[in-house]
XYZ file of C-alpha atoms in Angstrom:
367
model
C 61.977 -10.116 20.009
C 60.118 -7.130 21.446
C 56.334 -7.514 21.451
C 53.860 -4.635 21.149
C 50.487 -4.374 22.935
C 47.415 -6.041 21.438
C 44.091 -6.099 23.263
C 43.681 -9.278 25.290
C 40.490 -10.012 23.359
C 42.602 -10.570 20.225
C 45.043 -12.983 21.911
C 42.939 -14.591 24.557
C 39.559 -16.146 23.929
C 37.369 -15.667 26.942
C 38.698 -12.366 28.197
C 37.355 -8.849 27.913
C 33.657 -8.848 26.913
C 33.469 -12.614 27.496
C 33.771 -12.175 31.237
C 30.117 -12.929 31.665
C 30.735 -16.485 30.510
C 30.603 -18.984 33.392
C 33.800 -19.435 35.337
C 34.742 -20.220 38.939
C 34.955 -16.989 40.906
C 36.896 -18.593 43.781
C 40.082 -16.549 44.398
C 43.215 -18.276 45.548
C 46.351 -16.542 46.896
C 48.208 -17.589 43.674
C 45.610 -15.620 41.618
C 46.536 -12.362 43.291
C 50.219 -13.049 43.926
C 51.726 -14.512 40.823
C 55.379 -15.596 40.791
C 56.636 -16.681 37.344
C 58.597 -19.953 37.228
C 62.085 -19.645 35.751
C 61.949 -21.040 32.192
C 64.669 -22.784 30.263
C 65.335 -19.733 28.096
C 65.325 -16.034 29.160
C 63.337 -14.887 26.134
C 60.163 -16.499 27.603
C 60.073 -13.835 30.317
C 58.445 -10.462 29.776
C 60.830 -7.558 29.142
C 60.252 -4.103 30.800
C 60.520 -2.269 27.424
C 57.537 -4.074 26.029
C 54.884 -1.624 24.832
C 51.412 -1.846 26.393
C 48.310 0.311 26.372
C 49.907 2.681 28.863
C 53.431 2.729 27.420
C 56.470 0.570 28.228
C 56.063 -1.496 31.368
C 59.154 0.027 33.019
C 60.967 2.458 30.737
C 64.735 2.641 30.330
C 64.717 6.270 31.308
C 63.990 5.175 34.888
C 66.697 2.580 34.974
C 69.646 4.962 35.158
C 67.929 6.625 38.154
C 68.219 3.334 39.935
C 71.689 2.047 40.902
C 71.310 -1.402 39.418
C 72.557 -4.760 40.833
C 76.270 -4.386 40.379
C 77.424 -7.901 41.234
C 76.846 -8.976 37.705
C 77.224 -5.721 35.774
C 73.517 -5.689 34.894
C 71.984 -3.618 32.127
C 68.438 -2.628 31.381
C 68.315 -5.274 28.727
C 68.829 -7.963 31.441
C 65.669 -7.021 33.370
C 62.698 -9.354 33.283
C 59.277 -9.438 34.902
C 59.344 -12.024 37.706
C 56.146 -11.439 39.719
C 52.906 -9.595 39.890
C 50.731 -8.711 43.000
C 47.255 -7.319 42.997
C 46.104 -5.082 45.891
C 42.668 -3.390 46.213
C 43.710 -1.400 49.350
C 47.349 -0.559 49.456
C 48.609 1.601 52.381
C 50.232 3.974 49.823
C 48.023 7.079 49.457
C 45.437 5.617 51.888
C 43.817 2.462 50.514
C 44.444 2.975 46.797
C 44.156 0.004 44.429
C 47.224 -0.979 42.473
C 49.186 -3.709 40.798
C 52.813 -4.248 41.788
C 55.418 -5.847 39.523
C 58.831 -7.193 40.483
C 61.543 -6.966 37.808
C 64.909 -8.735 38.335
C 68.099 -9.099 36.370
C 68.079 -12.510 34.680
C 71.224 -13.868 33.158
C 72.421 -17.194 31.729
C 74.136 -19.143 34.501
C 77.152 -21.484 34.246
C 74.836 -24.369 33.523
C 73.276 -22.575 30.570
C 69.982 -21.985 32.376
C 68.551 -18.575 33.497
C 69.587 -17.422 36.922
C 68.625 -14.305 38.805
C 70.941 -11.664 40.181
C 70.641 -10.535 43.865
C 68.554 -7.391 43.487
C 65.093 -6.170 42.330
C 63.045 -3.267 41.211
C 59.427 -3.227 42.663
C 57.145 -1.049 40.425
C 53.774 0.284 41.630
C 50.980 0.866 38.966
C 47.892 2.728 40.005
C 44.665 1.113 38.738
C 40.983 2.008 39.450
C 39.404 -0.584 41.700
C 36.774 -1.585 39.103
C 39.465 -2.243 36.602
C 41.486 -4.173 39.132
C 38.463 -6.423 39.736
C 38.051 -6.886 35.935
C 41.791 -7.669 35.640
C 41.383 -10.454 38.256
C 38.202 -11.731 36.515
C 40.214 -12.043 33.302
C 42.921 -13.996 35.178
C 40.168 -16.280 36.685
C 38.741 -16.755 33.134
C 42.206 -17.819 31.885
C 42.342 -20.206 34.865
C 39.077 -21.670 33.834
C 40.130 -22.092 30.273
C 43.653 -23.346 30.624
C 44.063 -24.550 34.270
C 41.355 -27.120 34.631
C 42.488 -30.040 36.698
C 45.743 -28.259 37.869
C 46.004 -28.394 41.648
C 47.018 -25.197 43.385
C 47.969 -26.835 46.637
C 48.370 -24.870 49.855
C 51.907 -23.349 49.432
C 52.503 -19.909 47.846
C 55.254 -20.242 45.344
C 55.556 -20.204 41.546
C 52.136 -19.982 39.916
C 50.804 -23.485 39.475
C 49.308 -23.167 36.011
C 52.470 -21.458 34.712
C 54.511 -24.259 36.219
C 52.356 -26.972 34.653
C 51.897 -25.361 31.233
C 55.079 -23.369 30.745
C 55.616 -19.771 29.785
C 54.875 -20.589 26.136
C 51.465 -22.086 27.049
C 48.096 -20.509 26.501
C 47.691 -19.322 30.183
C 51.062 -17.528 30.036
C 50.258 -15.931 26.633
C 46.887 -14.782 28.020
C 48.463 -13.361 31.113
C 51.117 -11.584 29.031
C 48.457 -9.864 26.988
C 46.686 -8.831 30.160
C 49.824 -7.264 31.611
C 50.221 -5.280 28.410
C 46.587 -4.296 28.424
C 46.525 -2.957 32.017
C 50.056 -1.778 32.931
C 52.605 0.712 31.616
C 54.693 3.841 32.237
C 51.889 6.337 32.586
C 50.492 4.327 35.555
C 53.756 4.103 37.489
C 53.513 6.029 40.770
C 56.348 4.474 42.659
C 59.265 2.087 42.395
C 61.729 0.797 44.862
C 65.054 -0.942 44.438
C 67.508 -2.979 46.332
C 70.752 -4.182 44.942
C 73.821 -6.198 45.927
C 77.213 -4.433 46.201
C 80.508 -6.060 47.048
C 82.864 -3.355 48.410
C 84.926 -5.844 50.428
C 81.991 -7.423 52.230
C 78.569 -8.091 50.824
C 76.205 -5.130 51.126
C 72.661 -4.470 50.055
C 71.390 -0.992 49.373
C 67.720 0.199 49.432
C 66.113 3.093 47.608
C 62.596 4.528 47.104
C 61.456 6.637 44.047
C 58.109 8.411 44.262
C 56.233 11.518 43.358
C 55.248 13.189 40.118
C 58.790 12.927 38.746
C 59.597 9.547 40.449
C 62.498 11.144 42.209
C 64.493 9.587 45.123
C 62.543 9.990 48.384
C 63.011 9.535 52.142
C 62.414 6.023 53.304
C 59.552 5.653 55.766
C 60.477 6.356 59.402
C 64.164 6.934 58.646
C 64.699 10.518 57.497
C 67.207 9.284 54.896
C 66.936 8.256 51.220
C 69.219 5.223 51.351
C 69.591 2.218 53.691
C 72.387 -0.260 53.666
C 72.846 -3.809 55.118
C 76.271 -5.351 55.377
C 76.600 -9.061 56.265
C 77.225 -12.623 55.391
C 76.229 -13.445 51.771
C 73.415 -15.852 51.189
C 74.347 -19.515 51.870
C 71.583 -22.211 51.804
C 73.443 -24.165 54.513
C 74.009 -21.309 56.880
C 71.675 -18.728 58.436
C 74.505 -16.142 58.498
C 73.871 -12.727 59.792
C 74.492 -8.974 59.467
C 77.370 -6.863 60.791
C 75.887 -3.341 60.139
C 72.834 -1.463 59.161
C 73.424 2.137 58.020
C 72.092 4.362 59.242
C 71.878 2.433 62.473
C 68.446 0.844 63.089
C 66.955 1.225 66.530
C 65.033 -2.010 66.398
C 65.213 -4.925 68.872
C 65.094 -7.296 65.819
C 68.726 -6.461 65.132
C 69.900 -8.591 68.048
C 68.364 -11.681 66.357
C 70.011 -11.190 62.979
C 73.418 -9.995 64.232
C 76.286 -12.138 62.931
C 77.512 -12.382 66.521
C 74.138 -13.063 68.176
C 74.311 -14.820 71.568
C 73.957 -18.591 71.976
C 71.010 -18.326 74.410
C 67.558 -16.597 74.151
C 68.154 -13.409 76.098
C 65.479 -10.830 76.710
C 66.692 -8.746 73.716
C 66.504 -11.835 71.499
C 62.859 -12.441 72.680
C 61.985 -8.779 72.084
C 63.453 -9.003 68.652
C 61.514 -12.077 67.816
C 58.189 -10.348 68.908
C 59.100 -7.415 66.704
C 59.691 -9.745 63.708
C 56.222 -11.249 64.256
C 54.625 -7.790 64.241
C 56.457 -6.731 61.099
C 55.077 -9.727 59.221
C 51.505 -8.987 60.215
C 49.783 -6.776 57.518
C 47.145 -5.688 60.030
C 49.837 -4.129 62.221
C 52.461 -2.742 59.901
C 52.527 -1.594 56.204
C 54.776 0.018 53.665
C 54.177 3.498 55.036
C 54.821 2.683 58.756
C 58.066 0.722 58.548
C 61.438 1.131 56.790
C 62.755 -1.082 54.006
C 65.459 -2.842 55.972
C 63.195 -3.776 58.892
C 60.634 -5.274 56.532
C 63.254 -7.284 54.589
C 65.114 -8.585 57.614
C 61.911 -9.746 59.452
C 61.836 -13.101 57.720
C 65.367 -13.995 58.687
C 64.764 -12.747 62.278
C 61.617 -14.819 62.720
C 63.282 -17.980 61.259
C 66.285 -17.634 63.591
C 64.080 -17.063 66.572
C 62.099 -20.248 65.827
C 64.950 -22.528 64.585
C 67.952 -21.411 66.703
C 66.189 -20.309 69.887
C 62.999 -22.402 69.829
C 60.665 -19.280 70.152
C 57.077 -19.213 69.163
C 54.298 -16.662 69.369
C 50.492 -16.811 69.773
C 50.402 -13.250 68.379
C 51.299 -14.133 64.840
C 48.848 -13.307 62.024
C 46.079 -15.831 61.494
C 43.884 -16.550 58.522
C 41.338 -19.159 57.424
C 43.512 -19.499 54.299
C 46.790 -21.491 54.227
C 49.801 -19.271 55.098
C 52.374 -21.790 53.851
C 54.932 -20.468 51.453
C 58.053 -21.650 49.570
C 61.446 -20.351 50.532
C 64.442 -22.357 49.304
C 67.184 -20.153 50.694
C 66.917 -19.497 54.438
C 69.869 -17.190 55.008
C 69.317 -13.912 56.862
C 70.818 -12.025 53.914
C 68.348 -13.508 51.429
C 66.389 -10.227 51.498
C 63.999 -11.106 48.734
C 60.221 -11.261 49.638
C 58.546 -12.478 46.493
C 61.174 -13.222 43.856
C 64.290 -15.295 43.134
C 67.772 -15.390 44.506
C 69.777 -17.258 41.947
C 67.369 -20.106 41.084
C 66.047 -20.147 44.666
C 62.352 -19.333 45.142
C 62.180 -16.648 47.819
C 58.819 -15.968 49.353
C 58.353 -14.646 52.856
C 55.770 -15.060 55.593
C 54.904 -11.375 55.217
C 53.917 -11.877 51.558
C 51.913 -15.038 52.356
C 50.086 -13.146 55.054
C 49.385 -10.162 52.726
C 48.315 -12.455 49.914
C 45.713 -14.123 52.186
C 44.319 -10.553 53.119
C 44.279 -9.478 49.425
C 42.606 -12.708 48.253
C 39.833 -12.272 50.813
C 39.294 -8.661 49.757
C 39.409 -9.510 45.978
C 36.914 -12.378 46.577
C 34.439 -9.761 47.703
C 34.957 -7.726 44.604
C 34.457 -10.562 42.090
C 31.881 -12.768 43.801
C-alpha cells in the first residue's frame, strides 16, 4: 500500500522540534551510510513512488529514461529503496551538500524471500547543509530512542538498529518518515544507473543523467554517455574477470581484472594495484575525476592484487575510524558498491573510506 508524506513530528516522537532534548551526538559511519537489511517481505521496503514533502522519491517518469535491469524483466513497481548516504561536501558542483539514495529491483526469489536484481539507480538529492545537519540529528535522536544497547560494531554493513528491530520497528518507521520529509523529485539533481544485460555473455552498462532536465550526460573523463563491462558473471567461489570494457579504458588496473590475467605479479599488475588503491581513496579521486567503470572495478582489482598476487600498499587511505566493511560476494563482476547482489551484502572499501570522511565532517556539524 502506498504511503503519503506526514511530518516526522506526527510519526516519530523526539524528532523535529524535540531535537534539543538530550541525545548522544556521536556520529558513527552507519549513521551517515545506511544500508537497509533485506526483510522477509518486499512490502516492508520503501517504494520510489511514495509521496513526500518534495514529491515522489523517484518518479516513474524518470524510469523509462533509464534502461532498467533487463535480466529479470524489471518494472518501476519492482524498485525499492535499499540505501541512503549523507554527504556535506560532495564533489558534484564543488562541495555541495546532498543525500544519495540507492534504488534496486527487488523480487521474490525461488525460496519465497526477497532477492535483488543485478543493477541499481543512484539518486542524488540536493539539500542545504543546515538541513542535512538537522536530518542527521533526527536520525541520532531515533538512535537514542530506539537503539539503546544495540552494538554498532566496527564493520560497515546493514544498519545495526534496522537489523535488530526490523523494518516494521519504531526506528525504521521513524527513518521512513524522515526520508519522506526531506527527499523527493524536486530535489533530484542527478541519477546514475548500471544494469545487467545478457547478450550472449554477461554485460553491465553504465549511464549518467544530470542537468535541469535530467538528460543523459557524458561520463567523467570518457567523452561518451555509456560504458560497458563484459565478463564472467558473479560467482561467490570464483574471482572471475572481465573480457572487455567499451569504450576501451586506458587504465593499468585492467591488467588485474582481466579474465586472462597472468599468474605472476608483473609490473603492469603492480601498477594496476597501485591505481586501484588510489581510486578507493576519497582524498585523491572523486565522482567528477574518474569514470564509472574504473570506480566500480577498483574493489575487484584491489582484492585480486592482495589475494592472488600478495600485494600490499602503505599508500592506502587511513582513518582513526574502522574501515572494515561487509562484502559477501568477492567476484570482480560484483560491481555494487553499497547495495545487494541477490541477497549478498555488497559494500566496498571506497564506500567505507568515504563514510569515515563523511562521519568526521558530520560530527563537526552536529557536535
